[in-house]
Coordinates of C-alpha atoms in Angstrom, one line a residue:
Chain A
M291 CA 0.1 0.0 0.2
S292 CA 1.0 3.6 -0.7
I293 CA 2.0 5.9 2.1
V294 CA 0.7 8.8 0.0
E295 CA -1.1 8.9 -2.6
V296 CA -2.1 12.1 -4.6
K297 CA -4.5 12.0 -7.4
N298 CA -4.9 14.7 -9.7
L299 CA -4.8 17.5 -6.9
K300 CA -5.7 21.1 -7.9
K301 CA -6.0 24.2 -5.6
Y302 CA -7.1 27.6 -6.7
Y303 CA -6.8 30.5 -4.2
G304 CA -9.5 32.6 -5.6
N305 CA -8.3 33.2 -9.3
A306 CA -4.6 32.4 -8.4
R307 CA -3.0 29.1 -9.2
G308 CA -1.6 26.9 -6.2
I309 CA -1.2 23.5 -7.9
E310 CA -2.8 22.6 -11.5
D311 CA -2.6 18.9 -11.4
V312 CA -0.4 16.9 -9.2
S313 CA -0.3 13.2 -8.8
F314 CA 2.4 11.0 -7.4
S315 CA 2.5 8.3 -4.6
M316 CA 5.0 7.4 -2.2
E317 CA 6.0 4.0 -1.0
E318 CA 6.6 2.5 2.3
G319 CA 10.2 3.4 3.6
E320 CA 10.7 5.9 0.9
I321 CA 12.6 9.3 1.1
F322 CA 10.7 11.0 -1.4
G323 CA 12.0 14.3 -2.8
F324 CA 9.8 17.0 -4.1
I325 CA 11.4 19.9 -5.8
G326 CA 10.9 22.8 -7.5
P327 CA 11.3 26.5 -7.4
N328 CA 9.5 29.2 -5.3
G329 CA 5.8 29.3 -6.4
A330 CA 5.6 26.0 -8.2
G331 CA 3.1 24.3 -5.9
K332 CA 5.2 22.5 -2.9
S333 CA 4.0 23.9 0.0
T334 CA 0.3 24.0 -1.8
T335 CA 0.6 20.2 -1.9
I336 CA 2.0 19.8 1.3
R337 CA -0.7 21.9 3.0
T338 CA -3.3 20.2 1.2
L339 CA -2.0 16.9 2.6
L340 CA -2.0 18.1 6.3
A341 CA -5.5 19.2 5.7
L342 CA -4.8 23.1 6.5
I343 CA -6.2 23.8 3.1
H344 CA -8.8 22.2 1.1
P345 CA -8.3 21.3 -2.6
T346 CA -10.3 22.7 -5.1
A347 CA -10.4 19.1 -7.0
G348 CA -8.7 16.0 -7.0
S349 CA -8.1 14.1 -3.7
A350 CA -5.0 12.5 -1.7
T351 CA -4.6 9.5 0.9
I352 CA -2.1 8.9 3.8
F353 CA -2.0 5.8 4.7
G354 CA -4.9 4.8 2.9
K355 CA -7.2 7.5 4.6
D356 CA -8.8 10.6 3.1
C357 CA -6.3 13.6 4.2
I358 CA -9.1 16.1 4.9
A359 CA -11.9 13.5 6.0
H360 CA -9.2 11.5 8.4
A361 CA -7.0 14.5 9.1
P362 CA -7.1 14.0 13.1
E363 CA -6.3 10.2 13.0
I364 CA -3.8 10.4 10.1
A365 CA -1.9 13.2 12.3
Q366 CA -1.4 10.6 15.0
S367 CA 1.4 9.2 12.8
V368 CA 2.4 12.4 11.1
G369 CA 5.5 14.7 11.8
Y370 CA 5.6 18.2 10.1
L371 CA 8.4 20.6 9.9
P372 CA 7.5 23.8 8.1
S373 CA 10.4 26.1 6.4
E374 CA 9.8 28.6 9.1
V375 CA 8.8 27.5 12.6
F376 CA 6.8 29.5 15.0
Y377 CA 5.9 28.5 18.5
Y378 CA 4.2 30.5 21.5
D379 CA 6.8 32.8 22.6
G380 CA 6.2 33.3 26.2
M381 CA 6.6 29.1 26.7
R382 CA 10.0 27.4 27.5
V383 CA 11.2 25.0 25.0
L384 CA 10.5 22.1 27.6
D385 CA 6.7 23.1 28.1
L386 CA 6.3 23.7 24.4
L387 CA 7.5 20.3 23.7
K388 CA 5.5 18.7 26.3
Y389 CA 2.4 20.9 25.0
S390 CA 3.0 19.2 21.8
A391 CA 3.7 15.7 23.0
S392 CA 0.4 15.9 25.0
F393 CA -1.2 15.8 21.7
Y394 CA -0.3 11.8 20.9
Q395 CA -1.3 8.9 22.6
K396 CA 2.2 8.0 23.6
D397 CA 4.8 8.9 26.2
C398 CA 7.4 11.1 24.7
S399 CA 9.1 12.2 27.8
G400 CA 12.4 10.2 27.2
R401 CA 12.2 11.0 23.5
I402 CA 12.5 14.9 24.3
R403 CA 15.6 14.6 26.1
E404 CA 17.0 12.3 23.7
L405 CA 16.4 14.4 20.6
A406 CA 17.2 17.8 22.4
D407 CA 20.8 16.1 23.3
R408 CA 21.5 15.0 20.1
L409 CA 20.4 18.7 18.5
D410 CA 22.5 20.7 21.6
L411 CA 19.1 22.2 22.4
D412 CA 18.5 23.9 25.5
L413 CA 15.4 22.8 27.1
K414 CA 15.3 25.6 29.7
K415 CA 15.1 28.7 27.5
K416 CA 12.1 30.7 26.5
I417 CA 11.3 30.2 22.7
D418 CA 11.4 34.3 22.1
D419 CA 14.9 34.1 23.1
L420 CA 16.0 31.4 20.6
S421 CA 17.8 32.4 17.4
F422 CA 16.5 31.3 14.3
G423 CA 18.4 28.2 13.9
N424 CA 17.5 27.0 17.5
R425 CA 13.9 27.5 16.7
K426 CA 14.3 25.4 14.0
K427 CA 16.1 22.4 16.3
V428 CA 12.6 23.0 18.5
G429 CA 10.8 22.4 15.3
I430 CA 12.9 18.8 14.4
V431 CA 12.0 17.8 18.2
Q432 CA 8.8 18.5 17.6
A433 CA 8.3 16.8 14.3
L434 CA 9.9 13.6 15.6
I435 CA 9.0 13.4 19.0
H436 CA 6.1 10.9 18.3
E437 CA 8.0 8.7 16.1
P438 CA 5.8 9.6 12.9
K439 CA 5.3 7.1 10.5
L440 CA 5.4 9.8 8.0
I441 CA 7.5 12.8 8.3
V442 CA 7.0 15.6 6.3
L443 CA 9.4 18.6 5.4
D444 CA 8.8 21.7 3.8
E445 CA 12.2 23.2 3.0
P446 CA 13.6 22.3 6.4
T447 CA 17.3 23.2 6.5
A448 CA 17.0 27.0 6.4
G449 CA 18.8 28.5 9.2
L450 CA 20.9 25.1 10.2
D451 CA 24.4 25.3 9.9
P452 CA 26.3 22.3 8.2
L453 CA 27.0 20.4 10.8
M454 CA 23.4 20.5 12.5
Q455 CA 22.1 19.9 8.9
Q456 CA 24.3 16.6 8.8
R457 CA 23.0 15.6 12.6
F458 CA 19.3 16.3 11.2
F459 CA 19.8 14.3 8.0
D460 CA 21.4 11.5 10.2
L461 CA 18.3 11.7 12.3
L462 CA 16.0 11.2 9.4
R463 CA 17.8 8.5 7.9
E464 CA 17.8 6.8 11.3
E465 CA 14.1 7.3 11.4
N466 CA 13.6 6.1 7.8
R467 CA 15.5 3.1 9.1
K468 CA 13.4 2.5 11.6
G469 CA 10.4 2.3 8.9
A470 CA 9.3 5.8 8.6
A471 CA 8.6 7.5 5.2
V472 CA 9.9 10.8 4.7
L473 CA 8.5 13.8 2.3
F474 CA 11.2 16.0 1.8
S475 CA 10.3 19.2 0.1
S476 CA 13.1 21.5 -1.3
H477 CA 14.7 24.0 -4.0
V478 CA 18.3 23.1 -2.9
L479 CA 18.8 20.0 -5.1
S480 CA 22.2 19.2 -3.1
E481 CA 20.5 18.1 0.1
V482 CA 17.8 16.2 -2.1
H483 CA 20.5 14.3 -3.9
K484 CA 21.9 13.6 -0.5
L485 CA 19.1 12.3 1.1
C486 CA 16.5 11.1 -1.2
N487 CA 15.4 7.9 -3.2
R488 CA 12.9 9.2 -5.8
V489 CA 12.2 12.5 -6.8
A490 CA 9.2 14.3 -8.2
I491 CA 9.7 17.4 -10.1
I492 CA 6.8 20.1 -9.9
K493 CA 6.8 23.0 -12.4
E494 CA 4.2 25.6 -12.2
G495 CA 1.8 23.7 -10.6
R496 CA 2.5 20.4 -12.4
I497 CA 4.5 17.4 -11.9
I498 CA 6.7 17.3 -15.0
N499 CA 8.8 14.1 -13.7
V500 CA 8.8 11.4 -11.0
D501 CA 12.2 8.9 -11.1
T502 CA 14.7 7.9 -9.1
I503 CA 17.8 10.1 -8.3
S504 CA 19.7 7.6 -10.6
A505 CA 17.6 7.2 -13.3
L506 CA 17.5 11.2 -13.4
Q507 CA 21.2 11.0 -13.8
E508 CA 21.6 8.2 -16.2
N509 CA 19.4 9.6 -18.7
G510 CA 21.9 10.2 -21.5
Y511 CA 23.2 13.7 -20.3
K512 CA 26.8 14.2 -20.4
K513 CA 28.3 17.7 -19.0
V514 CA 31.1 18.5 -21.6
A515 CA 33.7 21.0 -20.8
L516 CA 36.7 21.6 -23.2
E517 CA 39.3 24.1 -24.4
T518 CA 40.1 25.0 -27.8
K519 CA 43.7 26.0 -29.1
A520 CA 42.2 28.9 -30.6
S521 CA 39.6 30.8 -29.7
A522 CA 36.2 29.1 -30.1
N523 CA 33.2 29.6 -32.2
E524 CA 29.6 29.0 -31.3
L525 CA 28.7 27.6 -34.8
D526 CA 30.9 25.0 -34.2
F527 CA 28.9 23.8 -31.6
A528 CA 25.4 24.1 -33.7
M529 CA 24.6 20.5 -33.7
E530 CA 21.6 18.5 -32.2
G531 CA 21.5 17.6 -28.5
I532 CA 23.6 20.4 -27.3
T533 CA 22.2 22.7 -24.7
S534 CA 23.0 25.1 -22.0
L535 CA 26.0 26.1 -24.7
S536 CA 28.3 28.9 -23.0
V537 CA 31.2 29.8 -25.2
Q538 CA 33.8 32.0 -23.4
G539 CA 37.1 32.7 -25.3
S540 CA 38.6 29.5 -25.6
M541 CA 36.9 27.8 -22.9
V542 CA 33.4 26.1 -23.9
S543 CA 30.5 24.2 -21.9
F544 CA 27.6 22.2 -22.7
I545 CA 25.0 19.6 -21.8
Y546 CA 24.7 17.1 -24.6
R547 CA 22.2 14.3 -24.9
G548 CA 22.3 12.0 -28.0
S549 CA 25.0 9.6 -29.4
V550 CA 28.3 9.7 -27.9
N551 CA 29.9 8.5 -30.9
G552 CA 28.5 11.9 -33.1
L553 CA 29.7 14.0 -30.3
L554 CA 33.0 12.6 -30.5
H555 CA 33.2 12.7 -34.4
R556 CA 32.4 16.2 -34.2
L557 CA 34.9 17.0 -31.4
A558 CA 37.7 15.1 -33.4
T559 CA 37.5 17.7 -36.0
L560 CA 38.5 20.4 -33.3
E561 CA 41.7 21.4 -32.2
L562 CA 41.5 20.8 -28.5
A563 CA 43.9 21.6 -25.7
N564 CA 41.7 19.7 -23.0
V565 CA 38.4 18.0 -22.5
T566 CA 36.1 16.6 -19.9
I567 CA 33.1 14.6 -20.2
E568 CA 31.2 13.8 -16.8
E569 CA 27.6 12.9 -15.4
P570 CA 25.8 16.1 -15.0
D571 CA 24.8 16.9 -11.4
L572 CA 21.3 17.0 -10.2
E573 CA 21.2 20.9 -10.4
E574 CA 21.9 21.0 -13.9
I575 CA 19.3 18.2 -15.1
F576 CA 16.8 20.3 -13.0
L577 CA 17.6 23.6 -14.3
H578 CA 17.3 21.7 -17.8
Y579 CA 13.6 20.9 -16.7
Y580 CA 13.2 24.6 -16.1
Q581 CA 14.2 26.1 -20.0
Chain B
M241 CA -8.3 19.1 27.6
N242 CA -4.7 20.0 26.9
I243 CA -5.5 22.9 24.6
F244 CA -8.2 24.1 27.2
L245 CA -5.4 24.1 30.0
H246 CA -3.0 25.9 27.5
E247 CA -5.2 28.6 26.9
L248 CA -6.2 29.0 30.6
R249 CA -2.6 29.4 31.3
F250 CA -2.1 32.0 28.6
Y251 CA -5.1 34.1 29.6
R252 CA -4.1 33.8 33.3
K253 CA -2.6 37.1 34.1
N254 CA -4.6 38.7 31.6
T255 CA -7.9 37.9 33.4
L256 CA -6.3 38.7 36.9
L257 CA -5.7 42.3 35.7
W258 CA -9.1 42.6 34.5
I259 CA -10.5 41.2 37.5
L260 CA -8.6 43.8 39.8
S261 CA -9.4 46.7 37.3
L262 CA -12.9 45.8 37.5
C263 CA -12.8 45.7 41.3
A264 CA -11.0 48.9 41.7
G265 CA -13.5 50.7 39.1
T266 CA -16.4 49.4 41.0
L267 CA -14.7 50.6 44.5
L268 CA -14.2 53.9 42.8
L269 CA -17.5 54.5 41.7
F270 CA -19.2 53.4 44.8
W271 CA -17.0 55.8 46.3
M272 CA -19.0 58.4 45.2
Y273 CA -22.4 57.2 46.6
P274 CA -22.7 58.5 50.1
A275 CA -22.0 62.1 48.1
F276 CA -25.3 61.2 46.0
A277 CA -26.9 59.6 48.7
N278 CA -26.9 62.6 50.9
N279 CA -27.5 65.5 48.5
T280 CA -30.5 64.4 46.5
V281 CA -32.2 67.7 47.0
S282 CA -29.2 69.4 45.2
L283 CA -28.5 66.5 42.8
N284 CA -32.3 67.6 41.5
E285 CA -31.2 71.0 40.7
V286 CA -27.8 70.0 39.0
L287 CA -29.9 67.3 36.9
K288 CA -32.5 69.6 35.8
N289 CA -29.8 71.7 34.2
Y290 CA -28.5 68.7 31.9
P291 CA -30.1 68.1 28.6
D292 CA -32.7 65.8 28.1
F293 CA -30.5 63.2 26.3
I294 CA -28.0 62.9 28.8
Q295 CA -30.6 62.3 31.4
K296 CA -32.4 59.7 29.3
G297 CA -29.1 58.1 27.6
F298 CA -27.2 57.4 30.9
G299 CA -30.5 56.4 32.6
L300 CA -30.0 59.3 35.2
S301 CA -32.7 60.3 37.4
A302 CA -31.9 62.0 40.9
D303 CA -35.1 60.3 42.7
K304 CA -33.5 56.8 41.9
I305 CA -29.8 57.7 42.5
G306 CA -30.2 58.4 45.9
T307 CA -30.9 54.6 46.4
I308 CA -28.2 51.6 46.1
P309 CA -30.2 49.6 43.5
G310 CA -30.6 53.2 41.5
F311 CA -27.4 54.1 41.9
Y312 CA -25.7 50.9 41.0
S313 CA -28.2 51.1 38.0
F314 CA -26.4 54.1 36.8
I315 CA -22.7 53.1 37.5
V316 CA -23.2 49.6 36.4
T317 CA -23.4 50.8 32.9
F318 CA -19.7 51.8 32.9
L319 CA -19.0 48.6 34.4
M320 CA -20.5 46.5 31.8
L321 CA -19.1 48.6 29.0
C322 CA -15.4 47.3 30.3
G323 CA -16.6 43.8 31.0
A324 CA -17.8 44.0 27.2
V325 CA -14.4 45.1 25.9
Q326 CA -12.7 42.2 28.0
A327 CA -15.1 39.6 26.7
M328 CA -14.8 41.0 23.3
M329 CA -10.9 40.8 23.3
L330 CA -11.1 37.5 24.7
G331 CA -13.0 35.9 21.9
I332 CA -11.3 37.8 19.1
S333 CA -7.8 37.0 20.2
V334 CA -8.2 33.4 21.4
L335 CA -8.4 32.6 17.7
A336 CA -6.7 35.8 16.1
K337 CA -3.6 34.8 18.1
E338 CA -3.0 31.8 16.4
A339 CA -2.8 33.6 12.9
T340 CA -0.7 36.7 14.1
G341 CA 1.8 34.4 16.1
K342 CA 1.5 32.0 13.1
T343 CA 1.2 29.1 15.2
A344 CA -1.9 27.9 13.8
D345 CA 0.2 25.5 11.8
F346 CA 1.6 23.8 14.8
L347 CA -1.6 23.5 16.3
L348 CA -3.5 22.4 13.3
T349 CA -1.6 19.8 12.4
K350 CA -1.9 18.2 15.7
P351 CA -4.3 14.8 15.8
V352 CA -7.4 16.9 16.7
T353 CA -10.5 18.2 14.9
R354 CA -10.7 21.8 14.2
S355 CA -14.1 21.6 16.2
H356 CA -12.3 20.1 18.9
V357 CA -9.8 23.1 18.9
L358 CA -12.5 25.7 18.7
S359 CA -14.6 23.9 21.7
A360 CA -11.6 24.0 23.9
K361 CA -10.8 27.4 23.1
L362 CA -14.2 28.9 23.4
L363 CA -14.6 26.9 26.9
A364 CA -11.3 28.4 28.2
V365 CA -12.3 32.0 27.4
F366 CA -15.5 31.2 28.5
T367 CA -14.3 30.1 31.7
C368 CA -12.3 33.3 32.1
I369 CA -15.5 35.2 31.7
V370 CA -17.4 33.0 34.4
I371 CA -14.5 33.9 36.8
T372 CA -14.3 37.4 36.2
S373 CA -17.9 37.8 36.7
A374 CA -18.3 35.9 39.6
A375 CA -15.3 37.8 41.3
Y376 CA -17.1 41.1 40.0
I377 CA -20.4 40.2 41.4
A378 CA -19.2 39.2 44.8
T379 CA -17.0 42.3 45.0
A380 CA -19.9 44.5 44.1
S381 CA -22.4 42.9 46.4
A382 CA -19.6 43.2 49.3
I383 CA -19.1 46.8 48.6
A384 CA -22.7 47.8 48.1
T385 CA -23.4 46.2 51.2
A386 CA -20.8 48.1 53.0
V387 CA -21.5 51.6 51.7
S388 CA -25.4 51.1 52.1
N389 CA -26.4 52.5 55.5
A390 CA -29.9 51.1 55.1
P391 CA -30.9 47.4 53.8
F392 CA -32.0 47.7 50.2
D393 CA -33.8 45.5 47.6
F394 CA -31.1 42.8 46.5
K395 CA -32.9 41.4 43.7
P396 CA -32.6 44.2 41.1
F397 CA -29.0 44.6 42.0
L398 CA -28.2 41.0 41.7
M399 CA -30.0 41.1 38.3
M400 CA -28.2 43.8 36.7
S401 CA -25.0 42.3 37.8
M402 CA -26.1 39.2 36.1
A403 CA -26.6 41.0 33.3
F404 CA -23.3 42.0 33.4
F405 CA -22.3 38.3 32.7
F406 CA -24.7 37.8 30.4
L407 CA -23.3 40.9 28.3
Q408 CA -19.9 39.4 28.4
V409 CA -21.4 35.9 27.3
I410 CA -22.8 37.8 23.9
F411 CA -19.6 39.7 23.3
I412 CA -17.3 36.9 23.9
A413 CA -19.5 34.9 21.3
L414 CA -19.4 38.0 18.9
G415 CA -15.6 38.0 19.4
F416 CA -15.2 34.6 18.9
M417 CA -17.1 34.6 15.3
L418 CA -15.1 37.4 14.1
G419 CA -11.9 35.8 15.0
A420 CA -12.9 32.9 13.1
V421 CA -14.3 34.6 9.9
I422 CA -11.5 37.4 9.5
P423 CA -8.0 35.5 8.6
K424 CA -5.6 38.0 10.2
I425 CA -6.7 40.4 12.7
R426 CA -3.3 42.2 14.1
S427 CA -5.0 44.8 16.3
V428 CA -7.5 43.5 18.7
L429 CA -7.8 46.2 21.1
P430 CA -8.7 48.8 18.5
L431 CA -11.4 46.7 17.0
S432 CA -12.9 45.5 20.2
L433 CA -13.0 49.1 21.3
S434 CA -14.7 50.6 18.2
I435 CA -17.2 47.7 18.3
V436 CA -18.2 47.7 21.8
F437 CA -18.4 51.4 21.8
G438 CA -20.1 51.3 18.7
F439 CA -22.9 49.3 20.3
F440 CA -22.9 51.5 23.4
I441 CA -23.5 54.6 21.3
I442 CA -26.5 52.8 19.3
G443 CA -28.0 52.0 22.8
M444 CA -27.5 55.2 24.1
V445 CA -29.2 56.8 21.0
A446 CA -32.1 54.1 20.9
A447 CA -32.8 55.2 24.7
T448 CA -32.6 58.9 23.8
L449 CA -35.1 58.6 21.1
D450 CA -37.1 56.3 23.2
Q451 CA -37.2 53.9 20.4
K452 CA -37.9 50.4 22.0
N453 CA -37.2 48.9 18.3
L454 CA -33.9 50.1 18.3
Y455 CA -33.0 48.6 21.7
Y456 CA -32.6 45.0 19.4
L457 CA -29.6 46.5 17.6
S458 CA -27.2 46.8 21.0
P459 CA -26.8 44.1 23.3
F460 CA -26.5 46.9 25.9
K461 CA -29.9 47.5 26.0
Y462 CA -31.1 43.9 26.1
F463 CA -30.6 44.2 29.8
D464 CA -31.8 48.0 30.1
T465 CA -30.8 49.1 33.5
I466 CA -34.1 51.0 34.3
T467 CA -36.6 48.2 33.6
I468 CA -34.5 46.0 35.9
L469 CA -34.9 48.6 38.7
E470 CA -38.4 49.4 38.1
K471 CA -39.8 45.8 37.4
S472 CA -36.8 43.7 38.8
T473 CA -37.3 41.5 35.8
Y474 CA -35.6 40.9 32.5
Q475 CA -37.8 41.4 29.1
A476 CA -38.4 38.0 27.3
S477 CA -38.0 39.5 23.9
F478 CA -34.6 40.8 24.4
M479 CA -33.5 37.7 26.5
I480 CA -34.4 35.6 23.5
M481 CA -32.5 38.0 21.1
G482 CA -29.4 37.7 23.4
V483 CA -29.7 34.1 23.1
L484 CA -30.3 34.1 19.1
V485 CA -27.1 36.3 18.6
T486 CA -24.8 34.0 20.9
T487 CA -26.0 30.7 19.4
V488 CA -25.9 32.5 15.7
A489 CA -22.2 33.9 16.4
V490 CA -21.0 30.8 17.7
F491 CA -22.4 28.6 15.1
T492 CA -21.0 31.0 12.4
G493 CA -17.5 30.5 14.0
Y494 CA -17.8 27.0 13.9
M495 CA -18.8 26.6 10.2
V496 CA -16.6 28.9 8.8
Y497 CA -13.2 27.9 11.0
T498 CA -13.8 24.2 10.1
R499 CA -13.8 24.8 6.6
R500 CA -11.4 27.7 6.3
D501 CA -8.0 27.5 4.4
I502 CA -5.3 28.1 6.8
H503 CA -2.6 30.3 5.0
S504 CA 0.9 29.9 5.4
A505 CA 2.8 32.4 7.5

């Protein structure tokens, strides 16, 4: 059974598009990336899954139950971390976490200590005395406190230093090993690359591709950089399959998709000083989708 | 239960402050009573010089103001005004603070229905006004007994004090509805003040014009202190109106909030 199943989800805010047509499904134990630029509809999709907003059309199920009709039941096993976290300013961290824990049918007191220790979070401080990054840590503890079966993260790494990010990812991997599925929305591809098994790419409210990270990279794209002996001419590279061409003096780079033989034949006609051909990283593939 | 307790804790200081202020205000107003009671004759002269609309608007009349219930019918109007502001602010802020503090995401992604959240919150602020009203009525009764030099008719006194509570109930319901319907209310105090004073002025105008039909427009007039003073009774039609307004407001609040989209911070 799919953990999350989204079917033709559509949301309009009045006349403004939130999402147009979003469908995807997440399997058990998966870390699923959800990538797209700002305004593509990532948050709209996530907020609908969490029943914070109501879809205009289409539907979504979590654990096989309708995400709007069974929202409270589903929420027992869902942890959510938004990109910006806000809590009741006057409260102490520990009181807030206890309040948060009090909603779940579980004893979470040991878990609060354990998570706070791992993230170096001071439980005695007041929420409004916390820095942005420390607030984020409260958010992480709060999202993982009840050992959810589905962890929903909406651009979660903002404000965390690289070390903390690492610990946070380690925590997520641990939860994942224990069986939790993770929905990870981001526009930072390197982190999606590090963590996720599969990604959905969303553009202007529509899913344009769902694939595994490795498949995306093995799509036949090559990243080519070369240096010519004389200064290079753009016309030399007018060839099918070449995109993102940049020519600066003798330095040339482009993305190529097509027969490797064809490419090498063409390159052989040029006087080259140097050449590298490599797999493009996710970032470059991603940009390709948005051209 | 956890939301209810959380809200109660949140409003604890605020409520205590309101209780203290109300009691201090009551004490201050009753301070003037001996002066009024001992000078009924000269007071008559003074009042005659006031224009008719002031006397009617505030329900002033010299022969009544010399007794505890009569004097109380005059001052309780101001205390009701304060009580209404408190209730309105509580009603609005209990939902509005989640939007302005951007904590709605936290609360509404917890495993509880929105109706549950609403009920817990409504019950919490209702508890606050029950405590406030109880403390107020007890204090007012004690002060009145202390300053009175003769026994007085306690029934109209108590009925006017209970009207203070009923008004708070109506205003908390109105505030609750506004908090549920308006997505983001940043300035709870100015909004509460303008609405409460608006109703108060409508009530005064209605009394000045002697238009009983206009009384339905202002909750302040549902418990007309003059009528209570004279007849020791509430008027059924206004009581029904009060119940109706409260029910409709609370119902609207639930209907709108349970269906509303919660937009991100």
